Amino acid sequence: DVVLTQTPSILSATIGQSVSISCRSSQSLLDSDGNTYLYWFLQRPGQSPQRLIYLVSNLGSGVPNRFSGSGSGTDFTLKISGVEAEDLGVYYCMQATHAPFTFGSGTKLEIK
Amino acid sequence: QVQLKESGPVLVQASETLSLTCTVSGFSLTNYGVIWVRQPPGKGLEWMGIIWRNGNTDYNSALKSRLSINRDTSKSQVFLKMNSLQTDDTAIYYCTSGWAYWGQGTLVTVSS
């Protein structure tokens, strides 16, 4: 199974600060159809996960453009350009290129 | 609009079988797959399995021997069955479609 390693596990940021989360895969997530099925989710306390980014860098519907995703192959990054209070929660990367699909272990974003 | 809702028992005895239903609206199960994800209290997300739009299924390697996912397209329902439950199967169980739409989740407690 593909292992996704997320770092850091905890991230503390002030309002307005820009932060990045890394997601490294144990194998390439480039699919034979040319797509890379790497997603990012935010789970706010007490809520269902929300899709932020799909296919590495595409912004989900209604997601603020301070969120951006990048990367290829095995290395991926989620960036928040100017953290806001509503961004607190746990961020997960997930791959859907290779079944069984797998999630990263999560990054908890705390607001200072 | 697209909606998903999980339903099933709140409490299950260890060694018994869990049966959950995901009722969807706003789309057809023959056009989109449905995924089950679970989250033990205070822990991360775990992908359980998927039923694709063509009815094929894929499962988490660790759960494959005791998990099955089926559907009734006429009722817009997807069913999860997992046998031989243990206390560490206690979790919030979510269904999602396309990763963009999620149910609110249902907490299942396995009692010994």
PDB file of C-alpha atoms in Angstrom:
ATOM      1  CA  ASP A   1       0.000   0.000   0.000  1.00  0.00           C
ATOM      2  CA  VAL A   2       1.092   3.583  -0.646  1.00  0.00           C
ATOM      3  CA  VAL A   3       2.290   5.391   2.472  1.00  0.00           C
ATOM      4  CA  LEU A   4       1.843   9.154   2.677  1.00  0.00           C
ATOM      5  CA  THR A   5       4.130  10.945   5.111  1.00  0.00           C
ATOM      6  CA  GLN A   6       2.884  14.355   6.201  1.00  0.00           C
ATOM      7  CA  THR A   7       5.019  16.949   7.922  1.00  0.00           C
ATOM      8  CA  PRO A   8       4.840  18.688  10.257  1.00  0.00           C
ATOM      9  CA  SER A   9       2.340  16.930  12.491  1.00  0.00           C
ATOM     10  CA  ILE A  10       1.598  20.190  14.328  1.00  0.00           C
ATOM     11  CA  LEU A  11       1.835  23.696  12.920  1.00  0.00           C
ATOM     12  CA  SER A  12       1.386  26.868  14.932  1.00  0.00           C
ATOM     13  CA  ALA A  13       0.774  30.085  13.018  1.00  0.00           C
ATOM     14  CA  THR A  14      -0.283  33.666  13.584  1.00  0.00           C
ATOM     15  CA  ILE A  15      -3.052  35.299  11.602  1.00  0.00           C
ATOM     16  CA  GLY A  16      -1.672  36.458   8.281  1.00  0.00           C
ATOM     17  CA  GLN A  17       1.328  34.132   8.329  1.00  0.00           C
ATOM     18  CA  SER A  18       1.960  31.887   5.331  1.00  0.00           C
ATOM     19  CA  VAL A  19       2.521  28.198   6.030  1.00  0.00           C
ATOM     20  CA  SER A  20       3.218  25.011   4.097  1.00  0.00           C
ATOM     21  CA  ILE A  21       2.484  21.354   4.700  1.00  0.00           C
ATOM     22  CA  SER A  22       4.446  18.585   2.999  1.00  0.00           C
ATOM     23  CA  CYS A  23       3.100  15.237   1.824  1.00  0.00           C
ATOM     24  CA  ARG A  24       5.548  12.632   0.552  1.00  0.00           C
ATOM     25  CA  SER A  25       4.442   9.414  -1.073  1.00  0.00           C
ATOM     26  CA  SER A  26       6.207   6.050  -0.961  1.00  0.00           C
ATOM     27  CA  GLN A  27       5.668   5.748  -4.730  1.00  0.00           C
ATOM     28  CA  SER A  28       4.799   7.972  -7.646  1.00  0.00           C
ATOM     29  CA  LEU A  29       1.190   9.118  -7.752  1.00  0.00           C
ATOM     30  CA  LEU A  30       1.217   9.759 -11.494  1.00  0.00           C
ATOM     31  CA  ASP A  31      -1.490   7.548 -12.964  1.00  0.00           C
ATOM     32  CA  SER A  32      -1.305   5.871 -16.362  1.00  0.00           C
ATOM     33  CA  ASP A  33      -4.099   8.204 -17.508  1.00  0.00           C
ATOM     34  CA  GLY A  34      -1.799  11.192 -16.953  1.00  0.00           C
ATOM     35  CA  ASN A  35      -3.542  12.432 -13.817  1.00  0.00           C
ATOM     36  CA  THR A  36      -2.085  12.603 -10.329  1.00  0.00           C
ATOM     37  CA  TYR A  37      -4.804  11.797  -7.830  1.00  0.00           C
ATOM     38  CA  LEU A  38      -3.523  13.722  -4.835  1.00  0.00           C
ATOM     39  CA  TYR A  39      -6.038  15.567  -2.690  1.00  0.00           C
ATOM     40  CA  TRP A  40      -5.960  17.851   0.336  1.00  0.00           C
ATOM     41  CA  PHE A  41      -8.676  18.046   2.963  1.00  0.00           C
ATOM     42  CA  LEU A  42      -9.360  20.214   5.987  1.00  0.00           C
ATOM     43  CA  GLN A  43     -11.282  18.827   8.914  1.00  0.00           C
ATOM     44  CA  ARG A  44     -12.450  21.526  11.295  1.00  0.00           C
ATOM     45  CA  PRO A  45     -13.292  20.466  14.845  1.00  0.00           C
ATOM     46  CA  GLY A  46     -16.524  18.501  14.971  1.00  0.00           C
ATOM     47  CA  GLN A  47     -17.062  18.623  11.200  1.00  0.00           C
ATOM     48  CA  SER A  48     -16.778  16.290   8.241  1.00  0.00           C
ATOM     49  CA  PRO A  49     -13.682  16.698   6.089  1.00  0.00           C
ATOM     50  CA  GLN A  50     -13.806  19.368   3.409  1.00  0.00           C
ATOM     51  CA  ARG A  51     -12.029  18.940   0.078  1.00  0.00           C
ATOM     52  CA  LEU A  52      -9.644  21.834  -0.504  1.00  0.00           C
ATOM     53  CA  ILE A  53      -7.534  20.696  -3.456  1.00  0.00           C
ATOM     54  CA  TYR A  54      -7.958  17.970  -6.046  1.00  0.00           C
ATOM     55  CA  LEU A  55      -5.549  16.608  -8.653  1.00  0.00           C
ATOM     56  CA  VAL A  56      -2.596  18.257  -6.874  1.00  0.00           C
ATOM     57  CA  SER A  57      -3.380  21.885  -7.604  1.00  0.00           C
ATOM     58  CA  ASN A  58      -7.047  22.419  -8.444  1.00  0.00           C
ATOM     59  CA  LEU A  59      -9.004  24.500  -5.960  1.00  0.00           C
ATOM     60  CA  GLY A  60     -12.241  22.960  -4.756  1.00  0.00           C
ATOM     61  CA  SER A  61     -15.527  24.771  -5.189  1.00  0.00           C
ATOM     62  CA  GLY A  62     -15.909  27.626  -2.722  1.00  0.00           C
ATOM     63  CA  VAL A  63     -12.375  27.251  -1.352  1.00  0.00           C
ATOM     64  CA  PRO A  64     -10.565  30.560  -0.802  1.00  0.00           C
ATOM     65  CA  ASN A  65      -7.654  31.216  -3.131  1.00  0.00           C
ATOM     66  CA  ARG A  66      -5.233  31.629  -0.224  1.00  0.00           C
ATOM     67  CA  PHE A  67      -5.010  27.817  -0.455  1.00  0.00           C
ATOM     68  CA  SER A  68      -2.791  26.370  -3.146  1.00  0.00           C
ATOM     69  CA  GLY A  69      -1.371  22.967  -3.957  1.00  0.00           C
ATOM     70  CA  SER A  70       1.720  21.984  -5.865  1.00  0.00           C
ATOM     71  CA  GLY A  71       4.043  19.092  -6.532  1.00  0.00           C
ATOM     72  CA  SER A  72       4.482  16.048  -8.703  1.00  0.00           C
ATOM     73  CA  GLY A  73       5.495  12.415  -8.523  1.00  0.00           C
ATOM     74  CA  THR A  74       6.095  11.761  -4.847  1.00  0.00           C
ATOM     75  CA  ASP A  75       6.410  15.232  -3.302  1.00  0.00           C
ATOM     76  CA  PHE A  76       3.483  17.541  -2.718  1.00  0.00           C
ATOM     77  CA  THR A  77       2.817  20.737  -0.798  1.00  0.00           C
ATOM     78  CA  LEU A  78      -0.203  22.589   0.470  1.00  0.00           C
ATOM     79  CA  LYS A  79       0.362  26.289   1.065  1.00  0.00           C
ATOM     80  CA  ILE A  80      -1.832  28.734   2.925  1.00  0.00           C
ATOM     81  CA  SER A  81      -0.945  32.290   1.984  1.00  0.00           C
ATOM     82  CA  GLY A  82      -2.146  34.322   4.919  1.00  0.00           C
ATOM     83  CA  VAL A  83      -3.685  32.094   7.578  1.00  0.00           C
ATOM     84  CA  GLU A  84      -7.094  33.119   8.878  1.00  0.00           C
ATOM     85  CA  ALA A  85      -8.761  32.050  12.101  1.00  0.00           C
ATOM     86  CA  GLU A  86     -11.214  29.788  10.272  1.00  0.00           C
ATOM     87  CA  ASP A  87      -8.299  27.724   8.900  1.00  0.00           C
ATOM     88  CA  LEU A  88      -7.664  25.947  12.183  1.00  0.00           C
ATOM     89  CA  GLY A  89      -8.174  22.208  12.101  1.00  0.00           C
ATOM     90  CA  VAL A  90      -6.430  19.124  10.788  1.00  0.00           C
ATOM     91  CA  TYR A  91      -5.186  18.910   7.221  1.00  0.00           C
ATOM     92  CA  TYR A  92      -4.889  15.588   5.418  1.00  0.00           C
ATOM     93  CA  CYS A  93      -3.411  14.609   2.097  1.00  0.00           C
ATOM     94  CA  MET A  94      -4.865  11.583   0.343  1.00  0.00           C
ATOM     95  CA  GLN A  95      -3.945   9.577  -2.732  1.00  0.00           C
ATOM     96  CA  ALA A  96      -6.428   7.904  -5.025  1.00  0.00           C
ATOM     97  CA  THR A  97      -4.028   6.761  -7.742  1.00  0.00           C
ATOM     98  CA  HIS A  98      -3.299   3.338  -6.276  1.00  0.00           C
ATOM     99  CA  ALA A  99      -5.951   1.173  -4.643  1.00  0.00           C
ATOM    100  CA  PRO A 100      -6.227   0.860  -1.727  1.00  0.00           C
ATOM    101  CA  PHE A 101      -6.397   4.626  -1.354  1.00  0.00           C
ATOM    102  CA  THR A 102      -4.579   6.077   1.644  1.00  0.00           C
ATOM    103  CA  PHE A 103      -4.519   9.191   3.811  1.00  0.00           C
ATOM    104  CA  GLY A 104      -1.613  10.958   5.401  1.00  0.00           C
ATOM    105  CA  SER A 105      -1.520  11.063   9.186  1.00  0.00           C
ATOM    106  CA  GLY A 106      -2.642  14.688   9.351  1.00  0.00           C
ATOM    107  CA  THR A 107      -1.253  18.106  10.259  1.00  0.00           C
ATOM    108  CA  LYS A 108      -2.931  20.038  13.030  1.00  0.00           C
ATOM    109  CA  LEU A 109      -2.940  23.784  12.434  1.00  0.00           C
ATOM    110  CA  GLU A 110      -3.138  25.869  15.570  1.00  0.00           C
ATOM    111  CA  ILE A 111      -3.629  29.610  15.641  1.00  0.00           C
ATOM    112  CA  LYS A 112      -1.322  31.493  18.010  1.00  0.00           C
TER     113      LYS A 112
ATOM    114  CA  GLN B   1     -28.260  19.476  -4.492  1.00  0.00           C
ATOM    115  CA  VAL B   2     -25.970  16.585  -3.648  1.00  0.00           C
ATOM    116  CA  GLN B   3     -26.477  15.090  -0.211  1.00  0.00           C
ATOM    117  CA  LEU B   4     -25.294  11.963   1.549  1.00  0.00           C
ATOM    118  CA  LYS B   5     -26.528  10.652   4.868  1.00  0.00           C
ATOM    119  CA  GLU B   6     -25.248   7.732   6.906  1.00  0.00           C
ATOM    120  CA  SER B   7     -27.563   5.672   9.079  1.00  0.00           C
ATOM    121  CA  GLY B   8     -27.254   2.626  11.260  1.00  0.00           C
ATOM    122  CA  PRO B   9     -26.818   1.470  14.828  1.00  0.00           C
ATOM    123  CA  VAL B  10     -25.126   3.627  17.423  1.00  0.00           C
ATOM    124  CA  LEU B  11     -23.980   0.664  19.523  1.00  0.00           C
ATOM    125  CA  VAL B  12     -22.828  -2.746  18.381  1.00  0.00           C
ATOM    126  CA  GLN B  13     -21.549  -5.675  20.429  1.00  0.00           C
ATOM    127  CA  ALA B  14     -18.066  -7.025  19.851  1.00  0.00           C
ATOM    128  CA  SER B  15     -17.903  -9.980  17.457  1.00  0.00           C
ATOM    129  CA  GLU B  16     -21.148  -8.887  15.768  1.00  0.00           C
ATOM    130  CA  THR B  17     -21.678  -7.421  12.303  1.00  0.00           C
ATOM    131  CA  LEU B  18     -22.019  -3.712  11.555  1.00  0.00           C
ATOM    132  CA  SER B  19     -24.494  -2.656   8.891  1.00  0.00           C
ATOM    133  CA  LEU B  20     -24.544   0.943   7.713  1.00  0.00           C
ATOM    134  CA  THR B  21     -26.478   2.655   4.951  1.00  0.00           C
ATOM    135  CA  CYS B  22     -25.486   5.716   2.957  1.00  0.00           C
ATOM    136  CA  THR B  23     -28.515   7.316   1.318  1.00  0.00           C
ATOM    137  CA  VAL B  24     -27.662   9.736  -1.448  1.00  0.00           C
ATOM    138  CA  SER B  25     -29.616  12.363  -3.351  1.00  0.00           C
ATOM    139  CA  GLY B  26     -28.848  14.741  -6.174  1.00  0.00           C
ATOM    140  CA  PHE B  27     -26.947  12.213  -8.265  1.00  0.00           C
ATOM    141  CA  SER B  28     -27.148   8.666  -9.551  1.00  0.00           C
ATOM    142  CA  LEU B  29     -25.014   5.844  -8.178  1.00  0.00           C
ATOM    143  CA  THR B  30     -24.519   4.683 -11.761  1.00  0.00           C
ATOM    144  CA  ASN B  31     -22.695   7.935 -12.516  1.00  0.00           C
ATOM    145  CA  TYR B  32     -20.555   8.363  -9.393  1.00  0.00           C
ATOM    146  CA  GLY B  33     -18.875   6.082  -6.917  1.00  0.00           C
ATOM    147  CA  VAL B  34     -19.285   6.197  -3.144  1.00  0.00           C
ATOM    148  CA  ILE B  35     -16.479   5.816  -0.659  1.00  0.00           C
ATOM    149  CA  TRP B  36     -16.518   4.879   3.017  1.00  0.00           C
ATOM    150  CA  VAL B  37     -14.071   6.527   5.398  1.00  0.00           C
ATOM    151  CA  ARG B  38     -13.848   6.105   9.156  1.00  0.00           C
ATOM    152  CA  GLN B  39     -12.228   7.995  12.000  1.00  0.00           C
ATOM    153  CA  PRO B  40     -11.614   6.564  15.469  1.00  0.00           C
ATOM    154  CA  PRO B  41     -12.134   9.141  18.232  1.00  0.00           C
ATOM    155  CA  GLY B  42      -9.243  11.583  18.301  1.00  0.00           C
ATOM    156  CA  LYS B  43      -7.440   9.865  15.427  1.00  0.00           C
ATOM    157  CA  GLY B  44      -6.949  10.311  11.704  1.00  0.00           C
ATOM    158  CA  LEU B  45      -8.970   9.344   8.647  1.00  0.00           C
ATOM    159  CA  GLU B  46      -8.925   5.797   7.323  1.00  0.00           C
ATOM    160  CA  TRP B  47     -10.099   4.885   3.825  1.00  0.00           C
ATOM    161  CA  MET B  48     -12.259   1.772   4.023  1.00  0.00           C
ATOM    162  CA  GLY B  49     -13.441   1.070   0.514  1.00  0.00           C
ATOM    163  CA  ILE B  50     -15.213   2.232  -2.600  1.00  0.00           C
ATOM    164  CA  ILE B  51     -18.039   1.063  -4.804  1.00  0.00           C
ATOM    165  CA  TRP B  52     -17.408   2.436  -8.261  1.00  0.00           C
ATOM    166  CA  ARG B  53     -20.137   3.647 -10.577  1.00  0.00           C
ATOM    167  CA  ASN B  54     -19.991   0.334 -12.447  1.00  0.00           C
ATOM    168  CA  GLY B  55     -20.572  -1.577  -9.204  1.00  0.00           C
ATOM    169  CA  ASN B  56     -17.017  -2.827  -8.798  1.00  0.00           C
ATOM    170  CA  THR B  57     -15.440  -2.526  -5.381  1.00  0.00           C
ATOM    171  CA  ASP B  58     -12.019  -1.973  -3.819  1.00  0.00           C
ATOM    172  CA  TYR B  59     -11.211  -2.389  -0.149  1.00  0.00           C
ATOM    173  CA  ASN B  60      -8.642  -1.377   2.432  1.00  0.00           C
ATOM    174  CA  SER B  61      -6.164  -4.248   2.627  1.00  0.00           C
ATOM    175  CA  ALA B  62      -6.438  -4.441   6.408  1.00  0.00           C
ATOM    176  CA  LEU B  63     -10.251  -4.691   6.349  1.00  0.00           C
ATOM    177  CA  LYS B  64     -10.790  -6.689   3.176  1.00  0.00           C
ATOM    178  CA  SER B  65     -11.429 -10.018   4.870  1.00  0.00           C
ATOM    179  CA  ARG B  66     -14.383  -8.728   6.888  1.00  0.00           C
ATOM    180  CA  LEU B  67     -15.754  -5.819   4.822  1.00  0.00           C
ATOM    181  CA  SER B  68     -18.254  -5.688   1.979  1.00  0.00           C
ATOM    182  CA  ILE B  69     -19.851  -2.759   0.180  1.00  0.00           C
ATOM    183  CA  ASN B  70     -22.957  -3.105  -1.953  1.00  0.00           C
ATOM    184  CA  ARG B  71     -25.658  -0.855  -3.323  1.00  0.00           C
ATOM    185  CA  ASP B  72     -29.258  -0.574  -4.440  1.00  0.00           C
ATOM    186  CA  THR B  73     -29.269   1.921  -7.293  1.00  0.00           C
ATOM    187  CA  SER B  74     -33.068   2.088  -7.387  1.00  0.00           C
ATOM    188  CA  LYS B  75     -33.101   3.306  -3.795  1.00  0.00           C
ATOM    189  CA  SER B  76     -29.946   5.426  -4.109  1.00  0.00           C
ATOM    190  CA  GLN B  77     -28.409   3.551  -1.217  1.00  0.00           C
ATOM    191  CA  VAL B  78     -24.974   2.131  -0.543  1.00  0.00           C
ATOM    192  CA  PHE B  79     -24.479  -0.489   2.143  1.00  0.00           C
ATOM    193  CA  LEU B  80     -21.459  -1.241   4.289  1.00  0.00           C
ATOM    194  CA  LYS B  81     -21.197  -4.504   6.181  1.00  0.00           C
ATOM    195  CA  MET B  82     -18.290  -5.372   8.408  1.00  0.00           C
ATOM    196  CA  ASN B  83     -18.155  -8.490  10.549  1.00  0.00           C
ATOM    197  CA  SER B  84     -16.201  -9.621  13.599  1.00  0.00           C
ATOM    198  CA  LEU B  85     -16.237  -6.155  15.136  1.00  0.00           C
ATOM    199  CA  GLN B  86     -13.767  -5.267  17.855  1.00  0.00           C
ATOM    200  CA  THR B  87     -13.600  -2.291  20.201  1.00  0.00           C
ATOM    201  CA  ASP B  88     -11.037  -0.599  17.963  1.00  0.00           C
ATOM    202  CA  ASP B  89     -13.682  -0.429  15.232  1.00  0.00           C
ATOM    203  CA  THR B  90     -15.328   2.285  17.312  1.00  0.00           C
ATOM    204  CA  ALA B  91     -15.307   5.295  15.004  1.00  0.00           C
ATOM    205  CA  ILE B  92     -17.236   7.899  13.101  1.00  0.00           C
ATOM    206  CA  TYR B  93     -18.143   6.384   9.764  1.00  0.00           C
ATOM    207  CA  TYR B  94     -18.497   8.708   6.769  1.00  0.00           C
ATOM    208  CA  CYS B  95     -19.628   8.188   3.207  1.00  0.00           C
ATOM    209  CA  THR B  96     -18.476  10.530   0.479  1.00  0.00           C
ATOM    210  CA  SER B  97     -18.826  10.893  -3.260  1.00  0.00           C
ATOM    211  CA  GLY B  98     -16.206  12.486  -5.429  1.00  0.00           C
ATOM    212  CA  TRP B  99     -14.454  13.581  -2.226  1.00  0.00           C
ATOM    213  CA  ALA B 100     -16.347  16.876  -2.563  1.00  0.00           C
ATOM    214  CA  TYR B 101     -19.562  15.757  -0.896  1.00  0.00           C
ATOM    215  CA  TRP B 102     -19.621  14.139   2.534  1.00  0.00           C
ATOM    216  CA  GLY B 103     -22.227  12.888   4.924  1.00  0.00           C
ATOM    217  CA  GLN B 104     -22.267  14.216   8.462  1.00  0.00           C
ATOM    218  CA  GLY B 105     -20.906  10.912   9.733  1.00  0.00           C
ATOM    219  CA  THR B 106     -22.328   8.448  12.208  1.00  0.00           C
ATOM    220  CA  LEU B 107     -20.609   7.430  15.426  1.00  0.00           C
ATOM    221  CA  VAL B 108     -20.569   3.694  16.004  1.00  0.00           C
ATOM    222  CA  THR B 109     -19.431   2.373  19.364  1.00  0.00           C
ATOM    223  CA  VAL B 110     -18.404  -1.256  19.706  1.00  0.00           C
ATOM    224  CA  SER B 111     -18.997  -2.564  23.187  1.00  0.00           C
ATOM    225  CA  SER B 112     -17.220  -5.529  24.716  1.00  0.00           C
TER     226      SER B 112
END
